[in-house]
PDB file of C-alpha atoms and ligand atoms in Angstrom:
ATOM      1  CA  MET A1043     -13.835  -1.105  11.878  1.00 86.00           C
ATOM      2  CA  ARG A1044     -10.565  -0.877   9.983  1.00 95.00           C
ATOM      3  CA  LYS A1045     -10.535  -1.092   6.208  1.00 97.00           C
ATOM      4  CA  LEU A1046      -8.890  -4.135   4.672  1.00 97.00           C
ATOM      5  CA  TYR A1047      -7.041  -3.426   1.427  1.00 98.00           C
ATOM      6  CA  ILE A1048      -6.168  -5.779  -1.393  1.00 98.00           C
ATOM      7  CA  ALA A1049      -3.788  -3.419  -3.130  1.00 98.00           C
ATOM      8  CA  GLY A1050      -2.057  -4.426  -6.354  1.00 98.00           C
ATOM      9  CA  ASN A1051       1.247  -2.705  -7.054  1.00 98.00           C
ATOM     10  CA  TRP A1052       1.760  -3.268 -10.763  1.00 98.00           C
ATOM     11  CA  LYS A1053       5.214  -1.665 -10.839  1.00 98.00           C
ATOM     12  CA  MET A1054       6.483  -1.301 -14.457  1.00 98.00           C
ATOM     13  CA  ASN A1055       4.048  -3.856 -15.896  1.00 98.00           C
ATOM     14  CA  LYS A1056       1.032  -3.642 -18.219  1.00 98.00           C
ATOM     15  CA  GLY A1057       0.439  -1.178 -21.051  1.00 98.00           C
ATOM     16  CA  LEU A1058      -2.738   0.582 -22.135  1.00 98.00           C
ATOM     17  CA  MET A1059      -4.674  -2.383 -23.512  1.00 98.00           C
ATOM     18  CA  GLU A1060      -3.631  -4.699 -20.689  1.00 98.00           C
ATOM     19  CA  THR A1061      -4.738  -2.149 -18.128  1.00 98.00           C
ATOM     20  CA  ARG A1062      -8.068  -1.650 -19.883  1.00 98.00           C
ATOM     21  CA  VAL A1063      -8.744  -5.369 -20.218  1.00 98.00           C
ATOM     22  CA  PHE A1064      -7.818  -6.079 -16.587  1.00 98.00           C
ATOM     23  CA  VAL A1065     -10.130  -3.397 -15.246  1.00 98.00           C
ATOM     24  CA  GLN A1066     -12.963  -4.283 -17.627  1.00 98.00           C
ATOM     25  CA  ARG A1067     -12.762  -7.897 -16.469  1.00 98.00           C
ATOM     26  CA  VAL A1068     -12.448  -7.382 -12.723  1.00 98.00           C
ATOM     27  CA  VAL A1069     -14.973  -4.562 -12.230  1.00 98.00           C
ATOM     28  CA  PRO A1070     -18.128  -6.655 -12.987  1.00 97.00           C
ATOM     29  CA  GLU A1071     -16.871  -9.396 -10.655  1.00 97.00           C
ATOM     30  CA  ILE A1072     -16.133  -6.887  -7.896  1.00 97.00           C
ATOM     31  CA  ASN A1073     -19.543  -5.254  -8.388  1.00 95.00           C
ATOM     32  CA  LYS A1074     -21.259  -8.585  -7.748  1.00 94.00           C
ATOM     33  CA  GLN A1075     -19.797  -8.879  -4.256  1.00 93.00           C
ATOM     34  CA  ASP A1076     -20.746  -7.447  -0.917  1.00 95.00           C
ATOM     35  CA  LEU A1077     -17.271  -6.193  -0.079  1.00 96.00           C
ATOM     36  CA  GLY A1078     -17.963  -5.061   3.473  1.00 95.00           C
ATOM     37  CA  ASN A1079     -14.860  -3.234   4.658  1.00 96.00           C
ATOM     38  CA  VAL A1080     -12.613  -4.656   1.895  1.00 97.00           C
ATOM     39  CA  ILE A1081     -11.173  -2.184  -0.610  1.00 98.00           C
ATOM     40  CA  PRO A1082      -9.724  -3.594  -3.840  1.00 98.00           C
ATOM     41  CA  LEU A1083      -7.111  -1.296  -5.330  1.00 98.00           C
ATOM     42  CA  ILE A1084      -4.645  -1.314  -8.227  1.00 98.00           C
ATOM     43  CA  ALA A1085      -1.617   0.882  -8.879  1.00 98.00           C
ATOM     44  CA  PRO A1086      -0.880   0.963 -12.616  1.00 98.00           C
ATOM     45  CA  ALA A1087       1.948   2.992 -14.165  1.00 98.00           C
ATOM     46  CA  TYR A1088       1.393   6.775 -14.538  1.00 98.00           C
ATOM     47  CA  PRO A1089       0.372   6.818 -18.233  1.00 98.00           C
ATOM     48  CA  PHE A1090      -2.493   4.401 -17.591  1.00 98.00           C
ATOM     49  CA  LEU A1091      -3.966   5.844 -14.421  1.00 98.00           C
ATOM     50  CA  GLU A1092      -6.606   7.778 -16.287  1.00 98.00           C
ATOM     51  CA  GLU A1093      -7.645   4.686 -18.228  1.00 98.00           C
ATOM     52  CA  ALA A1094      -7.937   2.692 -15.004  1.00 98.00           C
ATOM     53  CA  LEU A1095      -9.910   5.483 -13.342  1.00 98.00           C
ATOM     54  CA  ARG A1096     -12.278   5.780 -16.305  1.00 98.00           C
ATOM     55  CA  GLU A1097     -12.877   2.039 -16.597  1.00 97.00           C
ATOM     56  CA  SER A1098     -13.442   1.647 -12.848  1.00 97.00           C
ATOM     57  CA  PHE A1099     -15.590   4.764 -12.468  1.00 95.00           C
ATOM     58  CA  SER A1100     -18.372   4.300  -9.910  1.00 91.00           C
ATOM     59  CA  SER A1101     -17.168   0.796  -9.013  1.00 96.00           C
ATOM     60  CA  ALA A1102     -15.510  -0.166  -5.715  1.00 97.00           C
ATOM     61  CA  LEU A1103     -12.150  -0.685  -7.432  1.00 98.00           C
ATOM     62  CA  GLN A1104      -9.766   2.073  -6.358  1.00 98.00           C
ATOM     63  CA  VAL A1105      -6.737   3.335  -8.238  1.00 98.00           C
ATOM     64  CA  ALA A1106      -3.393   4.487  -6.834  1.00 98.00           C
ATOM     65  CA  ALA A1107      -0.250   6.031  -8.287  1.00 98.00           C
ATOM     66  CA  GLN A1108       3.068   4.351  -7.496  1.00 98.00           C
ATOM     67  CA  ASP A1109       4.929   7.536  -6.595  1.00 98.00           C
ATOM     68  CA  VAL A1110       4.656  11.326  -6.577  1.00 98.00           C
ATOM     69  CA  SER A1111       7.055  14.250  -6.697  1.00 98.00           C
ATOM     70  CA  TYR A1112       7.794  16.200  -3.528  1.00 98.00           C
ATOM     71  CA  HIS A1113       7.928  19.376  -5.629  1.00 98.00           C
ATOM     72  CA  SER A1114       4.763  21.318  -6.381  1.00 97.00           C
ATOM     73  CA  GLU A1115       5.403  22.154 -10.042  1.00 97.00           C
ATOM     74  CA  GLY A1116       8.017  23.487 -12.441  1.00 97.00           C
ATOM     75  CA  ALA A1117      11.291  22.387 -14.011  1.00 98.00           C
ATOM     76  CA  TYR A1118      11.475  18.787 -12.772  1.00 98.00           C
ATOM     77  CA  THR A1119      11.667  16.701 -15.927  1.00 97.00           C
ATOM     78  CA  GLY A1120       9.952  13.355 -15.619  1.00 96.00           C
ATOM     79  CA  GLU A1121       8.228  14.121 -12.336  1.00 97.00           C
ATOM     80  CA  VAL A1122       4.493  14.033 -11.617  1.00 98.00           C
ATOM     81  CA  SER A1123       2.991  16.301  -8.969  1.00 98.00           C
ATOM     82  CA  ALA A1124       0.305  15.612  -6.387  1.00 98.00           C
ATOM     83  CA  GLN A1125      -1.741  18.358  -8.028  1.00 98.00           C
ATOM     84  CA  MET A1126      -1.606  16.478 -11.345  1.00 98.00           C
ATOM     85  CA  LEU A1127      -2.771  13.286  -9.652  1.00 98.00           C
ATOM     86  CA  ALA A1128      -5.562  15.173  -7.910  1.00 98.00           C
ATOM     87  CA  SER A1129      -6.665  16.661 -11.236  1.00 98.00           C
ATOM     88  CA  MET A1130      -7.625  13.085 -12.247  1.00 97.00           C
ATOM     89  CA  GLU A1131      -9.458  12.671  -8.943  1.00 97.00           C
ATOM     90  CA  LEU A1132      -7.027  10.001  -7.880  1.00 98.00           C
ATOM     91  CA  LYS A1133      -7.342   9.178  -4.184  1.00 98.00           C
ATOM     92  CA  TYR A1134      -4.335   7.004  -3.271  1.00 98.00           C
ATOM     93  CA  CYS A1135      -0.574   7.015  -3.874  1.00 98.00           C
ATOM     94  CA  ILE A1136       2.209   4.645  -2.789  1.00 98.00           C
ATOM     95  CA  VAL A1137       5.259   6.381  -1.299  1.00 98.00           C
ATOM     96  CA  GLY A1138       8.624   5.065  -0.154  1.00 97.00           C
ATOM     97  CA  HIS A1139       8.422   1.657  -1.828  1.00 97.00           C
ATOM     98  CA  SER A1140      11.674  -0.211  -1.224  1.00 95.00           C
ATOM     99  CA  GLU A1141      12.386  -0.196  -4.969  1.00 96.00           C
ATOM    100  CA  ARG A1142      12.233   3.631  -4.919  1.00 96.00           C
ATOM    101  CA  ARG A1143      14.466   3.650  -1.851  1.00 95.00           C
ATOM    102  CA  GLN A1144      16.917   1.190  -3.457  1.00 94.00           C
ATOM    103  CA  TYR A1145      17.114   2.473  -7.040  1.00 95.00           C
ATOM    104  CA  HIS A1146      16.361   6.158  -6.480  1.00 95.00           C
ATOM    105  CA  ASN A1147      18.005   6.717  -3.116  1.00 95.00           C
ATOM    106  CA  GLU A1148      14.794   7.773  -1.429  1.00 96.00           C
ATOM    107  CA  THR A1149      15.135   8.701   2.204  1.00 97.00           C
ATOM    108  CA  ASP A1150      12.530   8.875   4.962  1.00 97.00           C
ATOM    109  CA  ALA A1151      12.683  12.684   4.723  1.00 97.00           C
ATOM    110  CA  MET A1152      11.765  12.481   1.020  1.00 97.00           C
ATOM    111  CA  VAL A1153       8.939  10.084   1.827  1.00 98.00           C
ATOM    112  CA  LYS A1154       7.620  12.585   4.360  1.00 98.00           C
ATOM    113  CA  ALA A1155       7.892  15.448   1.867  1.00 97.00           C
ATOM    114  CA  ARG A1156       5.865  13.431  -0.674  1.00 98.00           C
ATOM    115  CA  MET A1157       3.222  12.681   1.960  1.00 98.00           C
ATOM    116  CA  LEU A1158       2.863  16.356   2.758  1.00 98.00           C
ATOM    117  CA  LYS A1159       2.264  17.135  -0.921  1.00 98.00           C
ATOM    118  CA  LEU A1160      -0.367  14.380  -1.103  1.00 98.00           C
ATOM    119  CA  PHE A1161      -2.131  15.743   1.991  1.00 98.00           C
ATOM    120  CA  GLU A1162      -2.429  19.140   0.278  1.00 98.00           C
ATOM    121  CA  HIS A1163      -4.547  17.407  -2.364  1.00 98.00           C
ATOM    122  CA  ASN A1164      -6.505  14.948  -0.210  1.00 98.00           C
ATOM    123  CA  ILE A1165      -4.699  11.915  -1.590  1.00 98.00           C
ATOM    124  CA  THR A1166      -4.095   9.083   0.866  1.00 98.00           C
ATOM    125  CA  PRO A1167      -0.450   7.970   1.026  1.00 98.00           C
ATOM    126  CA  ILE A1168       0.345   4.268   1.285  1.00 98.00           C
ATOM    127  CA  VAL A1169       3.645   4.544   3.147  1.00 98.00           C
ATOM    128  CA  CYS A1170       6.044   1.615   2.720  1.00 98.00           C
ATOM    129  CA  ILE A1171       8.567   0.597   5.349  1.00 98.00           C
ATOM    130  CA  GLY A1172      10.548  -2.586   5.923  1.00 97.00           C
ATOM    131  CA  GLU A1173      13.904  -4.059   6.816  1.00 96.00           C
ATOM    132  CA  THR A1174      16.474  -5.731   4.551  1.00 95.00           C
ATOM    133  CA  LEU A1175      17.606  -9.313   5.042  1.00 94.00           C
ATOM    134  CA  ALA A1176      20.940  -8.173   6.494  1.00 94.00           C
ATOM    135  CA  GLN A1177      19.144  -5.955   9.004  1.00 96.00           C
ATOM    136  CA  ARG A1178      16.832  -8.810  10.052  1.00 95.00           C
ATOM    137  CA  GLU A1179      19.747 -11.199  10.406  1.00 94.00           C
ATOM    138  CA  GLU A1180      21.581  -8.660  12.572  1.00 96.00           C
ATOM    139  CA  GLY A1181      18.521  -8.514  14.835  1.00 96.00           C
ATOM    140  CA  LYS A1182      17.824  -4.910  13.840  1.00 97.00           C
ATOM    141  CA  THR A1183      14.273  -5.251  12.499  1.00 97.00           C
ATOM    142  CA  GLU A1184      12.629  -3.415  15.379  1.00 97.00           C
ATOM    143  CA  GLU A1185      15.172  -0.588  15.336  1.00 98.00           C
ATOM    144  CA  VAL A1186      14.859  -0.145  11.551  1.00 98.00           C
ATOM    145  CA  ILE A1187      11.052  -0.072  11.637  1.00 98.00           C
ATOM    146  CA  ILE A1188      10.926   2.419  14.493  1.00 98.00           C
ATOM    147  CA  ASN A1189      13.515   4.636  12.783  1.00 98.00           C
ATOM    148  CA  GLN A1190      11.514   4.576   9.555  1.00 98.00           C
ATOM    149  CA  LEU A1191       8.293   5.419  11.402  1.00 98.00           C
ATOM    150  CA  ASN A1192      10.024   8.281  13.208  1.00 98.00           C
ATOM    151  CA  GLY A1193      11.623   9.518   9.987  1.00 97.00           C
ATOM    152  CA  CYS A1194       8.564   9.291   7.742  1.00 97.00           C
ATOM    153  CA  LEU A1195       5.959  10.492  10.235  1.00 97.00           C
ATOM    154  CA  GLU A1196       7.846  13.058  12.304  1.00 94.00           C
ATOM    155  CA  GLY A1197       5.624  16.139  12.528  1.00 92.00           C
ATOM    156  CA  ILE A1198       2.844  14.476  10.502  1.00 96.00           C
ATOM    157  CA  LYS A1199      -0.531  15.160  12.078  1.00 95.00           C
ATOM    158  CA  LEU A1200      -2.909  12.207  12.241  1.00 97.00           C
ATOM    159  CA  ILE A1201      -6.272  12.539  13.926  1.00 97.00           C
ATOM    160  CA  LYS A1202      -8.569   9.841  12.590  1.00 97.00           C
ATOM    161  CA  GLY A1203      -5.997   7.255  11.551  1.00 97.00           C
ATOM    162  CA  THR A1204      -7.475   7.001   8.061  1.00 97.00           C
ATOM    163  CA  GLU A1205      -5.277   9.805   6.692  1.00 98.00           C
ATOM    164  CA  ILE A1206      -2.582   7.297   5.740  1.00 98.00           C
ATOM    165  CA  ILE A1207      -2.091   3.581   5.181  1.00 98.00           C
ATOM    166  CA  ILE A1208       1.135   1.878   6.237  1.00 98.00           C
ATOM    167  CA  ALA A1209       2.544  -1.063   4.297  1.00 98.00           C
ATOM    168  CA  TYR A1210       5.062  -3.229   6.113  1.00 97.00           C
ATOM    169  CA  GLU A1211       7.149  -4.800   3.371  1.00 97.00           C
ATOM    170  CA  PRO A1212      10.231  -6.731   4.453  1.00 96.00           C
ATOM    171  CA  VAL A1213      12.621  -6.097   1.561  1.00 94.00           C
ATOM    172  CA  TRP A1214      13.794  -9.722   1.585  1.00 93.00           C
ATOM    173  CA  ALA A1215      10.234 -10.883   0.876  1.00 92.00           C
ATOM    174  CA  ILE A1216       9.488  -8.592  -2.075  1.00 90.00           C
ATOM    175  CA  GLY A1217       9.434 -10.433  -5.383  1.00 87.00           C
ATOM    176  CA  THR A1218      11.451 -13.307  -3.927  1.00 89.00           C
ATOM    177  CA  GLY A1219       8.683 -15.861  -3.424  1.00 87.00           C
ATOM    178  CA  GLU A1220       9.712 -15.972   0.225  1.00 85.00           C
ATOM    179  CA  ASN A1221       6.955 -14.380   2.286  1.00 84.00           C
ATOM    180  CA  ALA A1222       7.281 -13.534   5.954  1.00 87.00           C
ATOM    181  CA  THR A1223       5.512 -16.134   8.058  1.00 94.00           C
ATOM    182  CA  PRO A1224       2.203 -14.920   9.488  1.00 94.00           C
ATOM    183  CA  TRP A1225       3.913 -14.873  12.874  1.00 95.00           C
ATOM    184  CA  GLN A1226       6.858 -12.758  11.620  1.00 95.00           C
ATOM    185  CA  ALA A1227       4.483 -10.335   9.893  1.00 96.00           C
ATOM    186  CA  GLN A1228       2.110 -10.058  12.870  1.00 97.00           C
ATOM    187  CA  GLU A1229       5.035  -9.380  15.214  1.00 97.00           C
ATOM    188  CA  VAL A1230       6.119  -6.328  13.201  1.00 98.00           C
ATOM    189  CA  HIS A1231       2.542  -5.154  12.625  1.00 98.00           C
ATOM    190  CA  LYS A1232       1.983  -5.216  16.371  1.00 98.00           C
ATOM    191  CA  LEU A1233       5.160  -3.222  16.874  1.00 98.00           C
ATOM    192  CA  ILE A1234       3.873  -0.623  14.381  1.00 98.00           C
ATOM    193  CA  ARG A1235       0.420  -0.523  16.020  1.00 98.00           C
ATOM    194  CA  ASN A1236       2.012   0.007  19.451  1.00 98.00           C
ATOM    195  CA  TRP A1237       4.214   2.771  18.084  1.00 98.00           C
ATOM    196  CA  LEU A1238       1.087   4.430  16.676  1.00 98.00           C
ATOM    197  CA  LYS A1239      -0.654   4.103  20.043  1.00 98.00           C
ATOM    198  CA  ASN A1240       2.274   5.680  21.861  1.00 97.00           C
ATOM    199  CA  ASN A1241       2.681   8.508  19.376  1.00 97.00           C
ATOM    200  CA  TYR A1242      -0.900   9.241  18.276  1.00 98.00           C
ATOM    201  CA  GLY A1243      -3.217   7.518  20.748  1.00 97.00           C
ATOM    202  CA  GLU A1244      -5.807   4.756  20.628  1.00 97.00           C
ATOM    203  CA  THR A1245      -8.095   6.116  17.905  1.00 97.00           C
ATOM    204  CA  VAL A1246      -5.362   6.509  15.306  1.00 98.00           C
ATOM    205  CA  ALA A1247      -3.789   3.167  16.250  1.00 98.00           C
ATOM    206  CA  ASN A1248      -7.128   1.376  15.989  1.00 97.00           C
ATOM    207  CA  GLU A1249      -8.276   2.942  12.721  1.00 97.00           C
ATOM    208  CA  LEU A1250      -5.065   2.969  10.693  1.00 98.00           C
ATOM    209  CA  SER A1251      -4.782   0.070   8.245  1.00 98.00           C
ATOM    210  CA  ILE A1252      -1.415  -1.696   8.212  1.00 98.00           C
ATOM    211  CA  LEU A1253      -0.876  -3.837   5.102  1.00 98.00           C
ATOM    212  CA  TYR A1254       1.670  -6.601   4.732  1.00 97.00           C
ATOM    213  CA  GLY A1255       3.620  -6.853   1.453  1.00 96.00           C
ATOM    214  CA  GLY A1256       6.072  -9.478   0.232  1.00 95.00           C
ATOM    215  CA  SER A1257       5.290 -12.447  -1.999  1.00 93.00           C
ATOM    216  CA  ILE A1258       1.591 -12.586  -1.132  1.00 96.00           C
ATOM    217  CA  LYS A1259      -0.415 -14.913  -3.339  1.00 96.00           C
ATOM    218  CA  PRO A1260      -3.849 -16.529  -3.071  1.00 97.00           C
ATOM    219  CA  ALA A1261      -2.288 -19.566  -1.362  1.00 97.00           C
ATOM    220  CA  ASN A1262      -0.802 -17.663   1.594  1.00 96.00           C
ATOM    221  CA  LEU A1263      -3.174 -14.709   2.001  1.00 97.00           C
ATOM    222  CA  LYS A1264      -5.757 -16.340   4.267  1.00 97.00           C
ATOM    223  CA  GLU A1265      -3.164 -17.274   6.865  1.00 96.00           C
ATOM    224  CA  LEU A1266      -1.572 -13.822   6.786  1.00 96.00           C
ATOM    225  CA  LEU A1267      -4.939 -12.128   7.276  1.00 96.00           C
ATOM    226  CA  GLU A1268      -5.439 -14.109  10.447  1.00 95.00           C
ATOM    227  CA  GLY A1269      -2.849 -11.834  12.079  1.00 96.00           C
ATOM    228  CA  GLU A1270      -4.786  -9.494  14.351  1.00 95.00           C
ATOM    229  CA  ASP A1271      -2.935  -6.421  13.090  1.00 97.00           C
ATOM    230  CA  ILE A1272      -2.693  -7.339   9.404  1.00 97.00           C
ATOM    231  CA  ASP A1273      -5.220  -5.297   7.449  1.00 97.00           C
ATOM    232  CA  GLY A1274      -4.688  -6.592   3.938  1.00 97.00           C
ATOM    233  CA  GLY A1275      -1.831  -6.707   1.499  1.00 98.00           C
ATOM    234  CA  LEU A1276       0.258  -4.666  -0.901  1.00 98.00           C
ATOM    235  CA  ILE A1277       0.772  -7.217  -3.616  1.00 98.00           C
ATOM    236  CA  GLY A1278       3.128  -7.128  -6.588  1.00 97.00           C
ATOM    237  CA  GLY A1279       3.434 -10.174  -8.854  1.00 96.00           C
ATOM    238  CA  ALA A1280       0.213 -11.924  -7.846  1.00 97.00           C
ATOM    239  CA  SER A1281      -1.889  -8.821  -8.488  1.00 98.00           C
ATOM    240  CA  LEU A1282      -1.140  -8.879 -12.215  1.00 98.00           C
ATOM    241  CA  LYS A1283      -3.430 -11.792 -13.032  1.00 98.00           C
ATOM    242  CA  GLU A1284      -7.121 -10.987 -12.952  1.00 98.00           C
ATOM    243  CA  GLU A1285      -8.126 -14.348 -11.513  1.00 98.00           C
ATOM    244  CA  ASP A1286      -5.533 -14.165  -8.713  1.00 98.00           C
ATOM    245  CA  PHE A1287      -6.481 -10.598  -7.868  1.00 98.00           C
ATOM    246  CA  LEU A1288     -10.170 -11.520  -7.704  1.00 98.00           C
ATOM    247  CA  GLU A1289      -9.375 -14.616  -5.674  1.00 98.00           C
ATOM    248  CA  MET A1290      -7.483 -12.487  -3.147  1.00 98.00           C
ATOM    249  CA  VAL A1291     -10.389 -10.047  -2.906  1.00 98.00           C
ATOM    250  CA  LYS A1292     -12.682 -13.014  -2.190  1.00 97.00           C
ATOM    251  CA  ILE A1293     -10.316 -14.341   0.478  1.00 97.00           C
ATOM    252  CA  ALA A1294     -10.252 -10.922   2.144  1.00 97.00           C
ATOM    253  CA  VAL A1295     -14.051 -10.679   2.046  1.00 96.00           C
ATOM    254  CA  ALA A1296     -14.365 -14.187   3.507  1.00 95.00           C
ATOM    255  CA  SER A1297     -11.946 -13.249   6.299  1.00 93.00           C
ATOM    256  CA  LYS A1298     -14.549 -10.542   7.085  1.00 68.00           C
ATOM    257  CA  GLY A1299     -11.720  -8.338   8.235  1.00 55.00           C
ATOM    258  CA  GLU A1300     -13.328  -8.118  11.604  1.00 56.00           C
ATOM    259  CA  LYS A1301     -10.406  -6.354  13.228  1.00 56.00           C
ATOM    260  CA  CYS A1302     -10.405  -3.700  15.841  1.00 51.00           C
TER     261      CYS A1302
HETATM  262  C1  PEP B2804       5.465  -5.085  -3.822  1.00 58.66           C
HETATM  263  O1  PEP B2804       5.730  -4.760  -4.950  1.00 58.66           O
HETATM  264  O2  PEP B2804       5.179  -4.216  -2.993  1.00 58.66           O
HETATM  265  C2  PEP B2804       5.471  -6.504  -3.481  1.00 58.66           C
HETATM  266  C3  PEP B2804       5.196  -6.856  -2.259  1.00 58.66           C
HETATM  267  O3  PEP B2804       5.779  -7.388  -4.498  1.00 58.66           O
HETATM  268  P1  PEP B2804       5.570  -8.987  -4.485  1.00 58.66           P
HETATM  269  O4  PEP B2804       4.161  -9.237  -4.002  1.00 58.66           O
HETATM  270  O5  PEP B2804       5.771  -9.416  -5.892  1.00 58.66           O
HETATM  271  O6  PEP B2804       6.560  -9.555  -3.538  1.00 58.66           O
END
């Protein structure tokens, strides 16, 4: 059965104390639940990863970085390597978020290079793809998604399907309050799942979790999770409040995530 992720992308929000308080408050609530195949996850900023890892130690709450360098080590001021993340025993890392693509000119080739570094250190990449509003309006969604899958995953070996997580995040839905309808999201998720089937086979396609991201909140999550190929969410704004995050974990647990 596929894993269902409730993954909070905190972006450039929350300092040390806020991170500590959030984790200290949500961990006991998460520990009380039978999560089944649901994985709650947060991605704080780099300086607070260790704090989040320490405070969530031995709980089900997982911690991810928001980015990683595609260099191994050396004179790259401001960069953080996969080896550094692994030295904290971090297990997940977002790559290719649309904000990295938009503000830091990240290409699919760079996303792939980051993934390869993460694989060297057994860190699971959460690979973000998604079309802009202009591309959707021009009827190019399918073409853009397939190109991004080809670009990011070309030559990447997947055997079990759990080596990576894909997040479909339509750029027009991120931080705008305008989420894709469950139908729009499911349509693209199905396209991604079919591409996986054609390129990697049934096992990978069935086991790989595909998250939706874009203005998810407790009020729209249940409906989105009804999509057969929607295996949770990558959530920005609504993941910052403890009560909303916990509510979304509960909704995911109640949905049972009985997919695949
Ligand atoms: C995101 O940051 O990946 C995201 C989807 O943000 P939001 O939920 O705020 O739209």
